Amino acid sequence: MQKILVINGPNLNRLGKRQPEIYGHTTLNDVEEMLKKAAQQLNVQLSFLQSNFEGVVLERIHAAADANEAIIINPGAWTHTSVALRDALAEIAAGPGFVEVHISNVHAREPFRQHSYLSAIARGVIAGLGVYGYVAALNYLAQER
Ligand code: DQA
């Protein structure tokens, strides 16, 4: 069975509470439940990680590379700052691949959000579709195999 890891980076544990005018009222738990439901029809095995600690995320990506897991990642602010995250994801890019998801349309926001260290090596980037972006990423990865 295809394995897909869903990673949410810093502050995304605050989804539903943090800046709801930008990120909406859906919680991260709601998102994970929505994905689990969608996965039932897709014959994929999902795992989830949210962390505010970059090293935790890097080490989980290393394990995903060893286990041949594809990744859906909302890297939060690390999108715009982290070469280390890009280097870890480069291993996934060379294998099962990853999709970068942003709930908000980062291109319509502050200039510093318009550069991503990750987009150039992602299979695709989804921004601005709200939490539906995670489901779209799941559907895409599931039909890849
Ligand atoms: C975000 C956009 C980022 O710029 C921001 O730092 C986030 C969330 C999004 O989902 O729209 O934390 O990745």
Coordinates of N, CA, C and O and ligand atoms in Angstrom, one line a residue:
M1 N 0.8 -1.2 0.0 CA 0.0 0.0 0.0 C 0.9 1.3 0.0 O 1.9 1.3 0.7
Q2 N 0.5 2.2 -0.8 CA 1.3 3.5 -0.9 C 1.2 4.2 0.5 O 0.2 4.3 1.1
K3 N 2.4 4.7 0.9 CA 2.5 5.4 2.2 C 2.7 6.9 1.9 O 3.5 7.3 1.1
I4 N 1.9 7.7 2.6 CA 1.9 9.2 2.5 C 2.0 9.8 3.9 O 1.2 9.5 4.7
L5 N 3.0 10.6 4.0 CA 3.2 11.4 5.3 C 2.7 12.8 5.1 O 3.1 13.5 4.2
V6 N 1.9 13.2 6.1 CA 1.4 14.6 6.1 C 2.1 15.4 7.2 O 1.9 15.1 8.3
I7 N 2.9 16.4 6.8 CA 3.6 17.2 7.7 C 3.1 18.6 7.8 O 2.9 19.2 6.8
N8 N 2.9 19.1 9.0 CA 2.5 20.5 9.2 C 3.6 21.1 10.1 O 3.9 20.6 11.2
G9 N 4.1 22.2 9.7 CA 5.2 22.9 10.4 C 4.7 23.8 11.4 O 3.6 23.7 12.0
P10 N 5.5 24.8 11.7 CA 5.4 25.6 12.9 C 4.0 26.4 12.9 O 3.6 26.9 11.9
N11 N 3.4 26.5 14.0 CA 2.2 27.2 14.3 C 1.0 26.6 13.7 O -0.1 27.1 14.0
L12 N 1.1 25.6 13.0 CA -0.1 25.0 12.4 C -0.9 24.2 13.3 O -2.1 23.8 13.1
N13 N -0.4 23.9 14.5 CA -1.2 23.3 15.6 C -2.2 24.4 16.1 O -3.2 24.0 16.7
R14 N -2.0 25.6 15.7 CA -2.9 26.7 16.1 C -4.1 26.9 15.0 O -4.8 27.9 15.2
L15 N -4.1 26.1 14.0 CA -5.1 26.2 13.0 C -6.5 26.3 13.6 O -6.8 25.5 14.5
G16 N -7.3 27.2 13.1 CA -8.7 27.4 13.7 C -8.7 28.5 14.7 O -9.8 29.1 15.0
K17 N -7.5 28.8 15.3 CA -7.5 29.8 16.3 C -6.6 31.0 15.8 O -6.9 32.2 16.1
R18 N -5.5 30.7 15.1 CA -4.5 31.7 14.7 C -5.0 32.4 13.4 O -5.3 31.7 12.4
Q19 N -5.1 33.7 13.4 CA -5.5 34.5 12.3 C -6.6 33.8 11.4 O -6.4 33.5 10.2
P20 N -7.8 33.6 12.0 CA -8.8 32.9 11.2 C -9.2 33.6 10.0 O -9.7 33.0 9.0
E21 N -9.0 34.9 9.9 CA -9.4 35.7 8.7 C -8.5 35.3 7.5 O -8.9 35.5 6.4
I22 N -7.3 34.7 7.9 CA -6.4 34.2 6.8 C -6.5 32.7 6.6 O -6.6 32.2 5.5
Y23 N -6.5 32.0 7.8 CA -6.4 30.5 7.7 C -7.7 29.8 8.0 O -7.7 28.5 7.9
G24 N -8.8 30.5 8.3 CA -10.1 29.9 8.5 C -10.3 29.3 9.9 O -9.4 29.5 10.8
H25 N -11.4 28.6 10.0 CA -11.8 28.1 11.4 C -11.6 26.6 11.5 O -11.9 26.1 12.6
T26 N -11.2 26.0 10.5 CA -11.0 24.5 10.6 C -9.7 24.2 11.4 O -8.7 24.9 11.2
T27 N -9.8 23.3 12.3 CA -8.6 22.9 13.1 C -7.8 21.9 12.4 O -8.2 21.2 11.4
L28 N -6.6 21.7 12.9 CA -5.7 20.7 12.3 C -6.3 19.3 12.5 O -6.1 18.5 11.6
N29 N -6.9 19.1 13.6 CA -7.6 17.8 13.8 C -8.6 17.6 12.8 O -8.7 16.5 12.2
D30 N -9.4 18.6 12.5 CA -10.4 18.5 11.4 C -9.8 18.1 10.1 O -10.3 17.3 9.3
V31 N -8.6 18.8 9.8 CA -7.9 18.5 8.5 C -7.5 17.0 8.5 O -7.7 16.3 7.4
E32 N -6.9 16.6 9.6 CA -6.4 15.2 9.6 C -7.6 14.2 9.4 O -7.5 13.2 8.7
E33 N -8.7 14.5 10.1 CA -9.9 13.6 9.9 C -10.4 13.6 8.5 O -10.8 12.5 7.9
M34 N -10.4 14.8 7.9 CA -10.9 14.9 6.5 C -10.0 14.1 5.6 O -10.4 13.4 4.7
L35 N -8.7 14.1 5.8 CA -7.7 13.3 5.0 C -7.9 11.8 5.2 O -7.8 11.1 4.3
K36 N -8.1 11.5 6.5 CA -8.3 10.0 6.8 C -9.5 9.5 6.0 O -9.5 8.4 5.5
K37 N -10.6 10.3 6.0 CA -11.8 9.9 5.3 C -11.5 9.8 3.8 O -11.9 8.8 3.1
A38 N -10.8 10.7 3.2 CA -10.5 10.7 1.8 C -9.6 9.5 1.5 O -9.7 8.9 0.4
A39 N -8.7 9.2 2.4 CA -7.7 8.1 2.1 C -8.4 6.7 2.1 O -7.9 5.8 1.4
Q40 N -9.6 6.6 2.7 CA -10.3 5.3 2.7 C -10.6 4.9 1.3 O -10.6 3.7 1.0
Q41 N -10.9 5.8 0.5 CA -11.3 5.5 -0.9 C -10.1 5.3 -1.8 O -10.2 5.0 -3.0
L42 N -8.9 5.6 -1.3 CA -7.7 5.7 -2.2 C -6.7 4.6 -2.0 O -5.7 4.6 -2.6
N43 N -6.9 3.7 -1.0 CA -5.9 2.7 -0.7 C -4.5 3.2 -0.4 O -3.5 2.8 -1.0
V44 N -4.5 4.2 0.4 CA -3.2 4.8 0.8 C -3.1 4.7 2.4 O -4.1 4.8 3.0
Q45 N -1.9 4.6 2.9 CA -1.7 4.6 4.3 C -1.1 5.9 4.7 O 0.0 6.3 4.3
L46 N -1.9 6.7 5.6 CA -1.5 8.0 5.9 C -0.8 8.0 7.3 O -1.2 7.3 8.2
S47 N 0.2 8.9 7.5 CA 0.7 9.2 8.8 C 0.8 10.7 8.9 O 0.8 11.4 7.9
F48 N 0.8 11.2 10.1 CA 0.7 12.6 10.4 C 1.8 13.1 11.3 O 2.1 12.4 12.3
L49 N 2.3 14.3 11.1 CA 3.2 14.9 12.0 C 3.0 16.4 12.0 O 3.0 17.0 10.9
Q50 N 2.8 17.0 13.2 CA 2.9 18.5 13.3 C 4.0 18.7 14.3 O 4.0 18.1 15.4
S51 N 4.9 19.6 14.0 CA 5.9 20.0 15.0 C 6.3 21.4 14.8 O 6.3 22.0 13.7
N52 N 6.6 22.0 15.9 CA 7.2 23.4 16.0 C 8.7 23.4 16.0 O 9.3 24.4 16.2
F53 N 9.3 22.2 16.0 CA 10.7 22.0 16.1 C 11.3 21.4 14.8 O 10.9 20.3 14.3
E54 N 12.1 22.2 14.2 CA 12.6 21.8 12.8 C 13.3 20.5 12.8 O 13.2 19.7 11.9
G55 N 14.1 20.3 13.8 CA 14.9 19.0 13.8 C 14.0 17.8 13.9 O 14.3 16.7 13.3
V56 N 12.9 17.9 14.6 CA 11.9 16.8 14.6 C 11.4 16.5 13.2 O 11.3 15.3 12.8
V57 N 11.1 17.5 12.5 CA 10.6 17.4 11.1 C 11.7 16.8 10.2 O 11.4 15.9 9.4
L58 N 12.9 17.3 10.4 CA 14.0 16.8 9.5 C 14.2 15.3 9.7 O 14.3 14.5 8.8
E59 N 14.2 14.9 11.0 CA 14.4 13.5 11.3 C 13.3 12.6 10.8 O 13.5 11.5 10.3
R60 N 12.1 13.1 10.8 CA 10.9 12.3 10.3 C 11.0 12.2 8.7 O 10.7 11.2 8.1
I61 N 11.5 13.3 8.1 CA 11.7 13.2 6.6 C 12.8 12.2 6.3 O 12.6 11.5 5.3
H62 N 13.8 12.1 7.1 CA 14.9 11.1 6.8 C 14.3 9.7 6.9 O 14.6 8.8 6.1
A63 N 13.4 9.5 7.9 CA 12.8 8.2 8.0 C 11.8 7.9 6.9 O 11.8 6.8 6.4
A64 N 11.2 9.0 6.4 CA 10.3 8.8 5.2 C 11.1 8.5 4.0 O 10.6 7.7 3.2
A65 N 12.3 9.0 3.9 CA 13.1 8.7 2.7 C 13.5 7.2 2.8 O 13.4 6.5 1.7
D66 N 13.8 6.7 3.9 CA 14.2 5.3 4.1 C 12.9 4.4 3.8 O 13.1 3.3 3.4
A67 N 11.7 4.9 4.2 CA 10.5 4.1 4.0 C 9.8 4.3 2.7 O 8.7 3.8 2.5
N68 N 10.4 5.1 1.9 CA 9.8 5.4 0.5 C 8.4 6.0 0.7 O 7.5 5.7 -0.1
E69 N 8.2 6.9 1.6 CA 6.9 7.6 1.8 C 6.9 8.9 1.0 O 7.9 9.7 1.1
A70 N 5.8 9.1 0.3 CA 5.6 10.4 -0.3 C 5.2 11.4 0.8 O 4.7 11.0 1.9
I71 N 5.3 12.7 0.5 CA 5.0 13.7 1.6 C 4.1 14.8 1.1 O 4.3 15.3 -0.1
I72 N 3.1 15.1 1.9 CA 2.4 16.4 1.7 C 2.8 17.3 2.9 O 2.7 16.9 4.0
I73 N 3.4 18.4 2.5 CA 3.9 19.3 3.6 C 3.4 20.7 3.5 O 3.4 21.3 2.4
N74 N 2.9 21.2 4.6 CA 2.7 22.6 4.8 C 3.8 23.1 5.7 O 3.7 22.8 6.9
P75 N 4.9 23.7 5.1 CA 6.0 24.0 5.9 C 5.9 25.2 6.8 O 6.9 25.6 7.5
G76 N 4.7 25.9 6.7 CA 4.5 27.2 7.4 C 5.7 28.1 7.1 O 6.1 28.2 5.9
A77 N 6.1 28.8 8.1 CA 7.2 29.9 7.8 C 8.5 29.3 7.4 O 9.3 30.0 6.8
W78 N 8.8 28.0 7.6 CA 10.0 27.4 7.2 C 10.1 27.4 5.7 O 11.2 27.3 5.1
T79 N 9.0 27.5 5.0 CA 9.0 27.7 3.5 C 10.0 28.7 3.1 O 10.7 28.6 2.1
H80 N 9.9 29.8 3.8 CA 10.6 31.0 3.4 C 12.0 31.2 4.0 O 12.7 32.2 3.8
T81 N 12.4 30.2 4.8 CA 13.6 30.4 5.6 C 14.6 29.2 5.5 O 15.8 29.4 5.8
S82 N 14.1 28.0 5.2 CA 15.0 26.9 5.6 C 15.6 26.1 4.4 O 15.0 25.4 3.7
V83 N 16.9 26.3 4.3 CA 17.7 25.5 3.4 C 17.8 24.0 3.9 O 17.8 23.1 3.1
A84 N 17.8 23.9 5.2 CA 17.9 22.5 5.8 C 16.7 21.7 5.4 O 16.8 20.5 5.1
L85 N 15.5 22.3 5.4 CA 14.3 21.6 5.1 C 14.4 21.2 3.6 O 14.0 20.1 3.2
R86 N 14.8 22.1 2.8 CA 15.0 21.8 1.3 C 15.9 20.6 1.1 O 15.7 19.7 0.4
D87 N 17.1 20.7 1.9 CA 18.0 19.6 1.7 C 17.4 18.2 2.1 O 17.7 17.2 1.4
A88 N 16.7 18.2 3.2 CA 16.0 17.0 3.6 C 15.0 16.5 2.5 O 15.0 15.3 2.1
L89 N 14.2 17.4 2.0 CA 13.2 17.1 1.1 C 13.7 16.7 -0.3 O 13.0 16.1 -1.1
A90 N 15.0 17.1 -0.6 CA 15.6 16.8 -1.9 C 15.6 15.2 -2.0 O 15.5 14.7 -3.1
E91 N 15.8 14.5 -0.9 CA 15.8 13.1 -0.9 C 14.5 12.5 -1.3 O 14.4 11.5 -2.0
I92 N 13.4 13.2 -0.8 CA 12.0 12.7 -1.2 C 11.8 13.1 -2.6 O 11.1 12.3 -3.4
A93 N 12.2 14.3 -3.0 CA 12.0 14.7 -4.4 C 12.6 13.7 -5.4 O 12.0 13.5 -6.5
A94 N 13.7 13.1 -5.0 CA 14.4 12.2 -5.9 C 13.7 10.8 -5.9 O 14.0 9.9 -6.7
G95 N 12.8 10.6 -5.0 CA 12.1 9.3 -4.8 C 10.6 9.5 -5.0 O 10.1 10.0 -6.1
P96 N 9.8 9.3 -4.0 CA 8.3 9.3 -4.1 C 7.7 10.7 -4.3 O 6.6 10.8 -4.7
G97 N 8.5 11.7 -4.0 CA 8.0 13.1 -4.2 C 7.2 13.7 -3.1 O 6.7 13.0 -2.2
F98 N 7.2 15.0 -3.2 CA 6.4 15.8 -2.2 C 5.6 16.9 -2.8 O 6.0 17.4 -3.9
V99 N 4.5 17.2 -2.2 CA 3.6 18.4 -2.6 C 3.7 19.4 -1.5 O 3.5 19.1 -0.3
E100 N 3.9 20.6 -1.9 CA 3.9 21.8 -0.9 C 2.5 22.4 -0.9 O 2.0 22.7 -2.0
V101 N 2.0 22.5 0.3 CA 0.6 23.1 0.4 C 0.7 24.3 1.3 O 1.3 24.3 2.4
H102 N 0.0 25.3 0.9 CA -0.3 26.5 1.7 C -1.8 26.8 1.7 O -2.4 26.8 0.6
I103 N -2.3 27.0 2.9 CA -3.7 27.3 3.0 C -4.1 28.6 2.4 O -5.0 28.7 1.6
S104 N -3.2 29.6 2.7 CA -3.5 30.9 2.1 C -2.8 31.1 0.8 O -1.8 30.3 0.4
N105 N -3.2 32.1 0.0 CA -2.5 32.4 -1.3 C -1.2 33.2 -0.9 O -1.3 34.5 -0.8
V106 N -0.1 32.6 -0.7 CA 1.1 33.3 -0.3 C 1.5 34.4 -1.3 O 2.2 35.3 -0.9
H107 N 1.1 34.2 -2.5 CA 1.5 35.2 -3.6 C 0.7 36.5 -3.5 O 1.1 37.5 -4.1
A108 N -0.3 36.4 -2.7 CA -1.1 37.6 -2.6 C -0.8 38.3 -1.2 O -1.6 39.3 -0.8
R109 N 0.2 37.9 -0.6 CA 0.5 38.4 0.8 C 1.8 39.2 0.8 O 2.2 39.7 -0.2
E110 N 2.5 39.2 1.9 CA 3.7 40.0 2.0 C 4.8 39.5 1.1 O 4.9 38.3 0.9
P111 N 5.6 40.4 0.6 CA 6.7 39.9 -0.4 C 7.5 38.8 0.2 O 7.9 37.9 -0.6
F112 N 7.8 38.8 1.5 CA 8.7 37.7 2.0 C 8.1 36.3 1.9 O 8.8 35.3 2.0
R113 N 6.8 36.3 1.7 CA 6.1 35.0 1.6 C 6.1 34.5 0.2 O 5.6 33.4 -0.1
Q114 N 6.6 35.3 -0.7 CA 6.5 34.9 -2.1 C 7.7 34.1 -2.6 O 7.7 33.7 -3.8
H115 N 8.7 33.9 -1.7 CA 9.8 33.0 -2.1 C 9.7 31.8 -1.2 O 9.6 31.9 0.0
S116 N 9.8 30.7 -1.9 CA 9.9 29.4 -1.2 C 11.2 28.7 -1.6 O 11.6 28.6 -2.7
Y117 N 11.9 28.2 -0.5 CA 13.1 27.4 -0.8 C 12.7 26.0 -1.3 O 13.6 25.3 -1.8
L118 N 11.4 25.6 -1.3 CA 11.1 24.2 -1.5 C 10.4 24.0 -2.9 O 10.5 22.9 -3.5
S119 N 9.7 25.1 -3.4 CA 8.9 24.9 -4.6 C 9.6 24.3 -5.8 O 9.0 23.5 -6.5
A120 N 10.9 24.7 -6.0 CA 11.6 24.3 -7.2 C 11.8 22.8 -7.2 O 12.0 22.2 -8.3
I121 N 11.7 22.1 -6.1 CA 11.9 20.6 -6.1 C 10.7 19.9 -5.7 O 10.7 18.6 -5.6
A122 N 9.6 20.6 -5.5 CA 8.3 19.9 -5.2 C 7.7 19.4 -6.5 O 7.9 19.9 -7.6
R123 N 6.9 18.3 -6.4 CA 6.1 17.8 -7.6 C 5.1 18.9 -8.0 O 4.8 19.1 -9.2
G124 N 4.6 19.6 -7.0 CA 3.6 20.7 -7.3 C 3.4 21.5 -6.0 O 3.8 21.1 -4.9
V125 N 2.8 22.6 -6.2 CA 2.6 23.6 -5.1 C 1.1 24.0 -5.2 O 0.6 24.3 -6.2
I126 N 0.5 23.9 -4.0 CA -0.9 24.4 -3.9 C -1.0 25.5 -2.9 O -0.6 25.3 -1.8
A127 N -1.5 26.6 -3.3 CA -1.6 27.7 -2.4 C -3.0 28.4 -2.6 O -3.4 28.6 -3.8
G128 N -3.6 28.8 -1.5 CA -4.8 29.6 -1.6 C -6.1 28.9 -1.7 O -7.2 29.5 -1.8
L129 N -6.1 27.5 -1.7 CA -7.3 26.8 -1.8 C -7.9 26.4 -0.4 O -8.8 25.5 -0.3
G130 N -7.3 27.0 0.7 CA -7.8 26.7 2.0 C -7.3 25.3 2.3 O -6.4 24.7 1.7
V131 N -8.0 24.7 3.3 CA -7.6 23.3 3.7 C -7.9 22.3 2.7 O -7.4 21.2 2.7
Y132 N -8.7 22.6 1.7 CA -9.0 21.7 0.5 C -7.7 21.3 -0.2 O -7.5 20.2 -0.8
G133 N -6.7 22.2 -0.1 CA -5.4 22.0 -0.7 C -4.8 20.7 -0.3 O -4.1 20.0 -1.1
Y134 N -5.0 20.3 1.0 CA -4.4 19.0 1.4 C -5.0 17.8 0.7 O -4.4 16.9 0.4
V135 N -6.4 17.9 0.5 CA -7.1 16.8 -0.1 C -6.7 16.7 -1.6 O -6.5 15.7 -2.1
A136 N -6.5 17.9 -2.2 CA -6.1 17.9 -3.6 C -4.7 17.3 -3.7 O -4.5 16.5 -4.7
A137 N -3.8 17.6 -2.8 CA -2.5 17.0 -2.8 C -2.6 15.5 -2.6 O -1.9 14.7 -3.3
L138 N -3.4 15.0 -1.7 CA -3.6 13.6 -1.5 C -4.1 12.9 -2.8 O -3.6 11.9 -3.2
N139 N -5.1 13.5 -3.4 CA -5.7 12.9 -4.6 C -4.6 12.8 -5.7 O -4.5 11.8 -6.4
Y140 N -3.8 13.9 -5.8 CA -2.7 13.9 -6.8 C -1.7 12.7 -6.5 O -1.4 11.9 -7.4
L141 N -1.2 12.7 -5.3 CA -0.2 11.6 -5.0 C -0.8 10.2 -5.2 O -0.1 9.3 -5.6
A142 N -2.0 10.1 -4.8 CA -2.6 8.7 -4.8 C -2.8 8.2 -6.3 O -2.7 7.0 -6.5
Q143 N -3.0 9.1 -7.2 CA -3.2 8.7 -8.6 C -1.8 8.6 -9.3 O -1.7 8.2 -10.5
E144 N -0.7 9.0 -8.7 CA 0.6 8.9 -9.2 C 1.1 7.5 -9.4 O 2.0 7.2 -10.2
R145 N 0.6 6.6 -8.6 CA 1.1 5.2 -8.6 C 0.1 4.2 -9.2 O -1.1 4.4 -9.0
Ligands
DQA1 C1 1.3 29.1 5.3 C2 1.9 30.4 4.7 C3 3.1 30.8 5.4 O1 3.7 31.9 4.9 C4 2.9 31.0 6.9 O2 4.1 31.2 7.6 C5 2.2 29.8 7.6 C6 1.1 29.2 6.8 C7 -0.1 28.7 4.8 O3 -0.6 27.6 5.0 O4 -0.7 29.6 4.1 O5 2.4 29.5 8.7 O6 2.2 28.0 5.0

